Amino acid sequence: MLKTLFKTLGVLLVLLIAVLAFNTWRYQPKNATWDQVDLPEIDTPALSALLSRAIQFKTVSMRDYPAGRPEDFTSFTNWLTTAFPAATGAMERQMINGLTPLYRWQGSDAVRKPILLTAHYDVVPVENEGGAGWQYPPFEGRIADGFVWGRGTMDDKGALIAMMGAAEQLARDGFQPARTLYFSFGHDEEIGGADGASAVADYLQGQGVQLDWSLDEGSAVLRDIVPGLSTDIASINVAEKGYITVDITAHGEGGHSSLPPRRTAVGELAEALVKLQASPVDGGLTGASKEFFDALGPNFSLAQRVLFANQWLFRPVLEMVLSGSASTDAMLRTTMAPTMLSGSSKENVLPQQAVATVNYRLHPRDSIADILAHTHEQIDNPDVEVTLRDGFQSAASEVSSAQNDAFALLSQTFGQVFGDVIIVPGLTIAGTDSRHYARVADNSYRINPFVMTSDDIPRLHGVNERLSLVDLERATQFYMLLLRNGTQ
C-alpha cells in the first residue's frame, strides 16, 4: 500500500515537473522585428540651445502666488511662436485660459479621428533658490558635459521642445498630415491641471472632437532599473493611478502634559496609523499590473521565468516577492503614505486633536469609495475621524488597449529609434495631465522617449535635473517618425 502511494506521488511529481518545464519552455520573449529606417538628421546644437532658453523661463507652479503668477508664463508661450516659426505657421493656435497653447495641424482626411501629443511647461519649485546642491544653477539652462541642466529639462520641457522641434522640421519639409494632429502644452500640470489640460478637454468636447489616442509623459525607456534585466525597457503606460488625500483626526481631553490620561489624542492617532500600515490595500497581478509583468516576465532568467510562466501555482510566491520592493509593490496595489502630522503647538500641552494627513495613490481596480471604506475598516475606531481632504483628487484612469493599431505604432517607433528594447504596457504610479485628456481620447498612452536610469530618478523634482543631448536628439527623431507614420 505504502509502495503504491510513493509510486503515485512519484508519477505526480514527474507530471508536475513536466508541466512546469513545458510552460516555461513556451514562455519565450516575443521578439518583434521592425523595418529599419534612416533616422532624420537633427540640428542638435540648435535644439539644445532652445531647450536651454526654455529652462530660463521660471514657470514655477504654485497653488498660491504671493505676487501673482510670474510673467514668465506668458513670455514662454509668446517665445514659442518665434522659436518655432515654421511649425507655428503650419498650425492654428488657441490659448486656453490665456496660458495653455493648443495647436491644431489640420489633416486632409476629415473622417479619421485626430491624435494628440501633449507636454507641460510648468515646473516644480527649487527648494533652495540659490541653487544649493546643484552642479549648475537650476534656471540657467547650462549646456555642459553632454547635458542641458536645469529645472524642467526632464519634467517636462524637454519633451515639449522635442515635439515642437519635430513639428518645425516636418513643416519646413512641407509635410502635410492626413489626419488632424493636436499639440497641447499645459501650464499647471504640477498642481493638477484644472485650468490647463482640463480646460483643453472641455474645449475639445465643446468642438465635438473625439481623439483616437493621446500621448503624454508618465514613463520612459528604463535602463538598469528592473533587477535581472540588462536590456532597455520601453514601458508604454496604458493607465495611471488615482490620487486622494485624507485627514485622520483623533480627539483627546487636552490639558497639561504632566497629567496625561492613559490614552491621548496622539496615541489614538499613532494606533490608527500603525493599523493602516499593517494592513495594506489588497493587490495582486491583475489588470494593468498583470499586463506589465506578463510582457516582461519572458525576458527574465530561467528561475524567474518558471514563476511567471506558472502563475497558476506560484502566484502567491510571485506576488510576495514583488511586494518586497517599493517600486514593484506600487505596481500591484493602491499605496498609502502618511505625509503630514500635527498636534499640540507647545511641547508641554496635550493636544485636543491630533491629525495625520495620508496620501493614497489608487490602483485602477480601486475606487475612491473603496479606499475610504478600507481606511475606516482598518482603523476600526469610532473616535477617530476619516475625512476626504478638499483640493485635488482624481480617480484612477481607465485602462487603454495594448492590442490596437496605436500601441503597435508606438511600439514600432520605439523599436526603430531605440533598437534592442523590450516593449511592454505599464502603469504610471504618479499622475499626469492624461487624466483630463482621457475624457476626449479613445485611448491614452504615457511615455517620454528618454532613457532613464536609477541615477535619474532622484533628479525628477530633485536636485541636478538634466537631459542628455543624445536623448533630446533621439526624442525629436522619435516624434518625427511617429507623426509621419501616425498621421498618414
Coordinates of C-alpha atoms in Angstrom, one line a residue, residues 96-469:
I96 CA -6.8 78.1 -23.4
N97 CA -7.3 80.2 -20.3
G98 CA -4.6 82.5 -21.7
L99 CA -1.8 80.2 -20.7
T100 CA -2.1 76.8 -22.3
P101 CA -1.4 76.7 -26.0
L102 CA -3.4 74.2 -28.1
Y103 CA -2.1 73.7 -31.6
R104 CA -4.1 72.2 -34.4
W105 CA -2.5 70.9 -37.6
Q106 CA -5.4 70.3 -40.0
G107 CA -5.3 67.0 -41.7
S108 CA -6.6 66.3 -45.3
D109 CA -8.8 63.4 -44.1
A110 CA -11.8 64.7 -42.2
V111 CA -13.1 61.1 -41.4
R112 CA -10.2 59.8 -39.4
K113 CA -10.1 60.7 -35.7
P114 CA -7.3 63.1 -34.7
I115 CA -4.4 62.4 -32.3
L116 CA -2.9 64.5 -29.5
L117 CA 0.6 64.9 -28.3
T118 CA 1.0 66.7 -25.1
A119 CA 3.5 68.0 -22.6
H120 CA 3.6 70.7 -19.9
Y121 CA 5.8 73.6 -19.4
D122 CA 5.2 74.4 -15.7
V123 CA 7.8 73.1 -13.2
V124 CA 8.0 72.4 -9.5
P125 CA 9.8 74.8 -7.3
V126 CA 13.5 74.6 -6.4
E127 CA 13.9 74.0 -2.7
N128 CA 16.8 76.5 -2.5
E129 CA 16.5 79.4 -4.9
G130 CA 20.3 79.9 -4.6
G131 CA 20.7 76.5 -6.2
A132 CA 22.5 74.9 -3.2
G133 CA 23.4 71.4 -4.2
W134 CA 23.0 72.0 -7.9
Q135 CA 26.0 71.5 -10.1
Y136 CA 24.8 74.4 -12.3
P137 CA 22.2 77.0 -11.4
P138 CA 18.7 75.5 -11.8
F139 CA 17.3 78.1 -14.1
E140 CA 20.4 78.9 -16.1
G141 CA 19.9 76.2 -18.7
R142 CA 23.6 75.4 -18.8
I143 CA 24.8 73.1 -21.6
A144 CA 27.7 71.1 -20.2
D145 CA 29.1 67.6 -20.1
G146 CA 26.7 66.4 -22.8
F147 CA 23.6 67.6 -21.0
V148 CA 21.2 70.5 -20.7
W149 CA 20.9 71.2 -16.9
G150 CA 18.1 72.8 -15.1
R151 CA 14.6 72.5 -13.6
G152 CA 12.2 71.2 -16.2
T153 CA 14.6 69.5 -18.6
M154 CA 13.2 66.1 -17.9
D155 CA 9.8 67.2 -16.5
D156 CA 8.6 68.3 -19.0
K157 CA 10.1 71.0 -21.2
G158 CA 12.5 68.5 -22.8
A159 CA 9.6 66.6 -24.4
L160 CA 7.9 69.9 -25.4
I161 CA 10.9 71.2 -27.2
A162 CA 11.4 67.8 -28.9
M163 CA 7.8 67.8 -30.1
M164 CA 8.0 71.3 -31.4
G165 CA 11.4 70.6 -32.9
A166 CA 9.9 67.6 -34.8
A167 CA 6.9 69.7 -36.0
E168 CA 9.3 72.5 -37.1
Q169 CA 11.4 70.2 -39.2
L170 CA 8.4 68.5 -40.7
A171 CA 6.8 71.8 -41.5
R172 CA 10.0 73.0 -43.2
D173 CA 10.0 69.8 -45.3
G174 CA 6.4 70.5 -46.5
F175 CA 4.8 67.7 -44.5
Q176 CA 1.0 67.6 -44.6
P177 CA -0.8 65.2 -42.2
A178 CA -3.7 63.1 -43.5
R179 CA -5.3 63.0 -40.0
T180 CA -5.6 66.1 -37.9
L181 CA -2.9 66.5 -35.2
Y182 CA -3.1 68.4 -31.9
F183 CA -0.4 69.6 -29.5
S184 CA -1.3 70.8 -26.0
F185 CA 1.2 72.3 -23.6
G186 CA -0.3 72.6 -20.1
H187 CA 0.7 75.4 -17.7
D188 CA -0.5 73.9 -14.4
E189 CA 0.1 70.1 -14.6
E190 CA 2.2 70.2 -11.4
I191 CA -0.8 71.4 -9.4
G192 CA -3.4 69.2 -11.0
G193 CA -4.1 70.7 -14.5
A194 CA -7.5 72.1 -13.7
D195 CA -7.0 75.3 -15.7
G196 CA -4.8 73.8 -18.4
A197 CA -5.4 70.2 -19.5
S198 CA -8.9 70.0 -18.1
A199 CA -9.9 73.2 -19.8
V200 CA -8.4 71.9 -23.1
A201 CA -10.5 68.7 -22.8
D202 CA -13.6 70.9 -22.2
Y203 CA -12.8 72.9 -25.3
L204 CA -12.3 69.9 -27.4
Q205 CA -15.6 68.4 -26.1
G206 CA -17.3 71.6 -27.0
Q207 CA -15.9 71.4 -30.5
G208 CA -17.2 67.8 -30.9
V209 CA -13.6 66.5 -31.1
Q210 CA -13.0 62.9 -30.1
L211 CA -9.4 61.8 -30.3
D212 CA -8.2 58.4 -31.5
W213 CA -5.4 58.4 -28.9
S214 CA -3.2 60.8 -26.9
L215 CA 0.4 60.6 -25.8
D216 CA 1.8 62.2 -22.7
E217 CA 4.6 61.8 -20.2
G218 CA 4.4 59.2 -17.5
S219 CA 7.2 56.7 -18.2
A220 CA 10.4 56.4 -20.1
V221 CA 12.9 53.9 -21.6
L222 CA 14.1 52.2 -18.4
R223 CA 17.8 51.2 -18.3
D224 CA 19.2 49.0 -15.5
I225 CA 16.2 49.8 -13.3
V226 CA 14.5 46.4 -13.2
P227 CA 16.7 43.9 -11.4
G228 CA 17.8 41.0 -13.5
L229 CA 17.2 42.7 -16.9
S230 CA 20.1 44.4 -18.8
T231 CA 18.0 45.2 -21.9
D232 CA 16.3 48.6 -22.0
I233 CA 12.5 48.5 -21.4
A234 CA 10.1 50.9 -23.1
S235 CA 7.1 50.9 -20.7
I236 CA 4.2 52.4 -22.7
N237 CA 1.9 53.0 -19.8
V238 CA -1.8 52.3 -20.5
A239 CA -3.2 53.6 -17.2
E240 CA -2.3 55.8 -14.3
K241 CA -3.1 55.8 -10.6
G242 CA -5.7 58.0 -9.0
Y243 CA -5.0 60.4 -6.1
I244 CA -6.7 61.3 -2.9
T245 CA -5.6 62.7 0.4
V246 CA -7.4 62.1 3.7
D247 CA -7.1 63.6 7.2
I248 CA -7.2 61.2 10.1
T249 CA -8.2 63.0 13.3
A250 CA -8.1 61.7 16.8
H251 CA -9.5 63.7 19.8
G252 CA -8.4 63.9 23.4
E253 CA -9.1 65.9 26.6
G254 CA -6.1 68.2 26.3
G255 CA -4.5 69.7 29.4
H256 CA -1.1 69.7 30.9
S257 CA 1.4 67.1 29.8
S258 CA 2.4 66.4 33.5
L259 CA -1.1 64.7 34.0
P260 CA -1.7 62.7 30.8
P261 CA -4.6 60.3 30.6
R262 CA -3.9 56.6 29.6
R263 CA -4.9 57.3 26.0
T264 CA -4.1 60.6 24.4
A265 CA -5.1 62.0 21.0
V266 CA -1.6 61.4 19.7
G267 CA -1.7 57.8 21.0
E268 CA -5.0 57.2 19.3
L269 CA -3.7 58.6 16.1
A270 CA -0.5 56.6 16.2
E271 CA -2.5 53.4 16.8
A272 CA -4.7 54.2 13.7
L273 CA -1.6 54.7 11.5
V274 CA 0.0 51.5 12.7
K275 CA -3.2 49.6 11.8
L276 CA -3.2 51.2 8.4
Q277 CA 0.4 50.4 7.6
A278 CA 0.0 46.8 8.9
S279 CA -3.0 46.2 6.6
P280 CA -2.1 47.5 3.1
V281 CA -4.8 47.6 0.4
D282 CA -5.2 44.2 -1.3
G283 CA -3.2 44.0 -4.5
G284 CA -2.0 41.4 -7.0
L285 CA -1.2 40.6 -10.5
T286 CA -4.4 41.6 -12.2
G287 CA -5.3 44.2 -14.9
A288 CA -2.6 46.7 -15.9
S289 CA -0.2 45.2 -13.4
K290 CA -0.6 41.7 -14.9
E291 CA -0.1 43.1 -18.4
F292 CA 3.2 44.7 -17.4
F293 CA 4.7 41.7 -15.7
D294 CA 3.3 39.2 -18.2
A295 CA 5.0 41.1 -21.0
L296 CA 8.2 41.5 -19.0
G297 CA 8.4 38.0 -17.5
P298 CA 9.7 36.1 -20.5
N299 CA 12.8 38.2 -20.5
F300 CA 14.0 37.2 -17.0
S301 CA 16.3 34.4 -16.1
L302 CA 15.2 30.7 -16.1
A303 CA 14.4 30.6 -12.4
Q304 CA 12.3 33.7 -12.6
R305 CA 10.6 32.6 -15.8
V306 CA 9.5 29.4 -14.0
L307 CA 7.5 31.5 -11.6
F308 CA 6.0 33.9 -14.2
A309 CA 5.1 31.0 -16.6
N310 CA 3.3 29.0 -13.9
Q311 CA 1.3 31.6 -12.0
W312 CA -1.4 29.1 -11.5
L313 CA 0.9 27.5 -8.9
F314 CA 3.4 30.2 -7.9
R315 CA 1.3 33.4 -8.0
P316 CA 1.3 33.9 -4.2
V317 CA 5.1 33.5 -4.1
L318 CA 5.5 35.8 -7.1
E319 CA 3.3 38.5 -5.5
M320 CA 5.1 38.2 -2.2
V321 CA 8.5 38.7 -4.0
L322 CA 7.2 41.7 -6.0
S323 CA 5.7 43.2 -2.9
G324 CA 9.2 43.3 -1.3
S325 CA 10.3 46.2 -3.4
A326 CA 8.7 49.7 -3.2
S327 CA 8.8 50.2 -6.9
T328 CA 7.2 46.8 -7.9
D329 CA 4.8 46.9 -4.9
A330 CA 3.4 50.2 -6.1
M331 CA 2.6 48.4 -9.4
L332 CA 0.5 45.8 -7.6
R333 CA -1.8 47.9 -5.3
T334 CA -3.1 51.2 -4.0
T335 CA -0.4 52.7 -1.8
M336 CA -0.8 54.6 1.4
A337 CA 1.7 57.2 2.7
P338 CA 1.3 59.3 5.9
T339 CA 2.9 62.6 4.9
M340 CA 2.0 65.3 7.5
L341 CA 1.3 65.3 11.2
S342 CA 0.0 68.0 13.6
G343 CA -0.8 68.1 17.2
S344 CA -0.1 70.5 20.1
S345 CA 1.6 73.8 19.4
K346 CA 3.6 73.5 22.6
E347 CA 5.7 70.7 24.0
N348 CA 4.1 70.5 27.4
V349 CA 0.4 70.8 26.3
L350 CA -1.7 67.8 25.4
P351 CA -3.5 68.4 22.1
Q352 CA -7.3 68.2 22.0
Q353 CA -6.9 66.8 18.5
A354 CA -4.1 65.2 16.5
V355 CA -4.2 65.0 12.7
A356 CA -2.3 62.8 10.2
T357 CA -2.6 63.6 6.5
V358 CA -2.4 60.4 4.4
N359 CA -1.9 60.3 0.6
Y360 CA -3.3 57.4 -1.4
R361 CA -2.3 56.5 -5.0
L362 CA -5.2 54.5 -6.3
H363 CA -4.7 51.4 -8.5
P364 CA -7.2 51.2 -11.4
R365 CA -9.0 48.3 -9.6
D366 CA -9.9 50.5 -6.6
S367 CA -12.4 53.4 -6.4
I368 CA -12.2 56.4 -4.1
A369 CA -15.2 54.9 -2.1
D370 CA -13.3 51.6 -1.8
I371 CA -10.3 53.3 -0.3
L372 CA -12.3 55.3 2.2
A373 CA -14.1 52.2 3.3
H374 CA -10.8 50.4 3.7
T375 CA -9.4 53.2 5.8
H376 CA -12.5 53.2 8.1
E377 CA -12.4 49.4 8.4
Q378 CA -8.8 49.1 9.3
I379 CA -8.8 51.9 11.9
D380 CA -12.0 50.5 13.4
N381 CA -12.3 53.3 16.0
P382 CA -15.4 55.4 16.2
D383 CA -13.5 58.1 18.0
V384 CA -11.1 58.6 15.0
E385 CA -12.5 60.6 12.0
V386 CA -11.5 60.0 8.4
T387 CA -12.1 63.0 6.2
L388 CA -11.5 63.3 2.5
R389 CA -9.4 66.4 2.1
D390 CA -10.5 69.3 0.0
G391 CA -8.5 70.1 -3.1
F392 CA -7.1 68.0 -5.9
Q393 CA -8.4 64.4 -6.1
S394 CA -8.7 62.0 -9.0
A395 CA -9.9 58.5 -9.6
A396 CA -7.6 56.1 -11.3
S397 CA -7.8 56.2 -15.1
E398 CA -9.4 53.7 -17.4
V399 CA -7.0 51.1 -18.9
S400 CA -6.2 51.7 -22.6
S401 CA -5.7 48.9 -25.1
A402 CA -2.3 47.4 -25.7
Q403 CA -3.7 45.4 -28.6
N404 CA -4.6 48.1 -31.1
D405 CA -3.0 50.0 -34.0
A406 CA -2.0 52.9 -31.8
F407 CA 0.0 50.7 -29.4
A408 CA 1.5 48.9 -32.3
L409 CA 2.6 52.2 -33.9
L410 CA 4.2 53.4 -30.7
S411 CA 6.0 50.0 -30.3
Q412 CA 7.2 50.2 -33.9
T413 CA 8.6 53.7 -33.4
F414 CA 10.4 52.8 -30.2
G415 CA 11.9 49.8 -31.9
Q416 CA 13.0 51.8 -34.9
V417 CA 14.6 54.6 -32.8
F418 CA 15.9 52.7 -29.8
G419 CA 16.8 49.4 -31.4
D420 CA 17.1 46.4 -29.0
V421 CA 14.4 47.4 -26.5
I422 CA 11.7 45.4 -24.6
I423 CA 8.3 47.0 -25.2
V424 CA 5.6 46.4 -22.5
P425 CA 2.4 48.0 -21.4
G426 CA 2.7 49.6 -18.0
L427 CA 1.1 51.6 -15.2
T428 CA 2.0 55.2 -14.2
I429 CA 2.2 55.3 -10.5
A430 CA 2.1 59.1 -10.3
G431 CA -0.3 61.4 -12.1
T432 CA -0.2 63.2 -15.5
D433 CA -2.4 65.5 -17.5
S434 CA -3.7 62.4 -19.3
R435 CA -6.3 62.1 -16.6
H436 CA -8.0 65.1 -18.2
Y437 CA -7.3 64.3 -21.9
A438 CA -8.7 60.8 -21.5
R439 CA -12.2 62.3 -21.5
V440 CA -11.8 63.1 -25.2
A441 CA -9.5 60.2 -26.2
D442 CA -10.4 56.6 -27.0
N443 CA -7.0 55.5 -25.7
S444 CA -4.3 57.4 -23.7
Y445 CA -0.7 56.4 -23.5
R446 CA 2.1 57.7 -21.2
I447 CA 5.8 57.7 -22.0
N448 CA 8.5 60.2 -22.9
P449 CA 11.2 58.9 -25.4
F450 CA 14.1 59.5 -23.0
V451 CA 16.4 56.9 -21.4
M452 CA 16.0 56.8 -17.6
T453 CA 18.4 55.2 -15.2
S454 CA 18.3 54.7 -11.4
D455 CA 20.6 57.8 -11.2
D456 CA 18.0 59.9 -13.0
I457 CA 15.0 59.1 -10.7
P458 CA 16.0 61.3 -7.8
R459 CA 16.7 64.2 -10.2
L460 CA 12.9 64.4 -11.1
H461 CA 11.6 67.1 -8.8
G462 CA 15.0 67.0 -7.1
V463 CA 18.5 68.4 -7.5
N464 CA 20.5 68.4 -10.7
E465 CA 17.7 67.7 -13.1
R466 CA 19.2 67.3 -16.6
L467 CA 18.6 65.9 -20.1
S468 CA 21.3 64.5 -22.3
L469 CA 21.8 65.9 -25.8

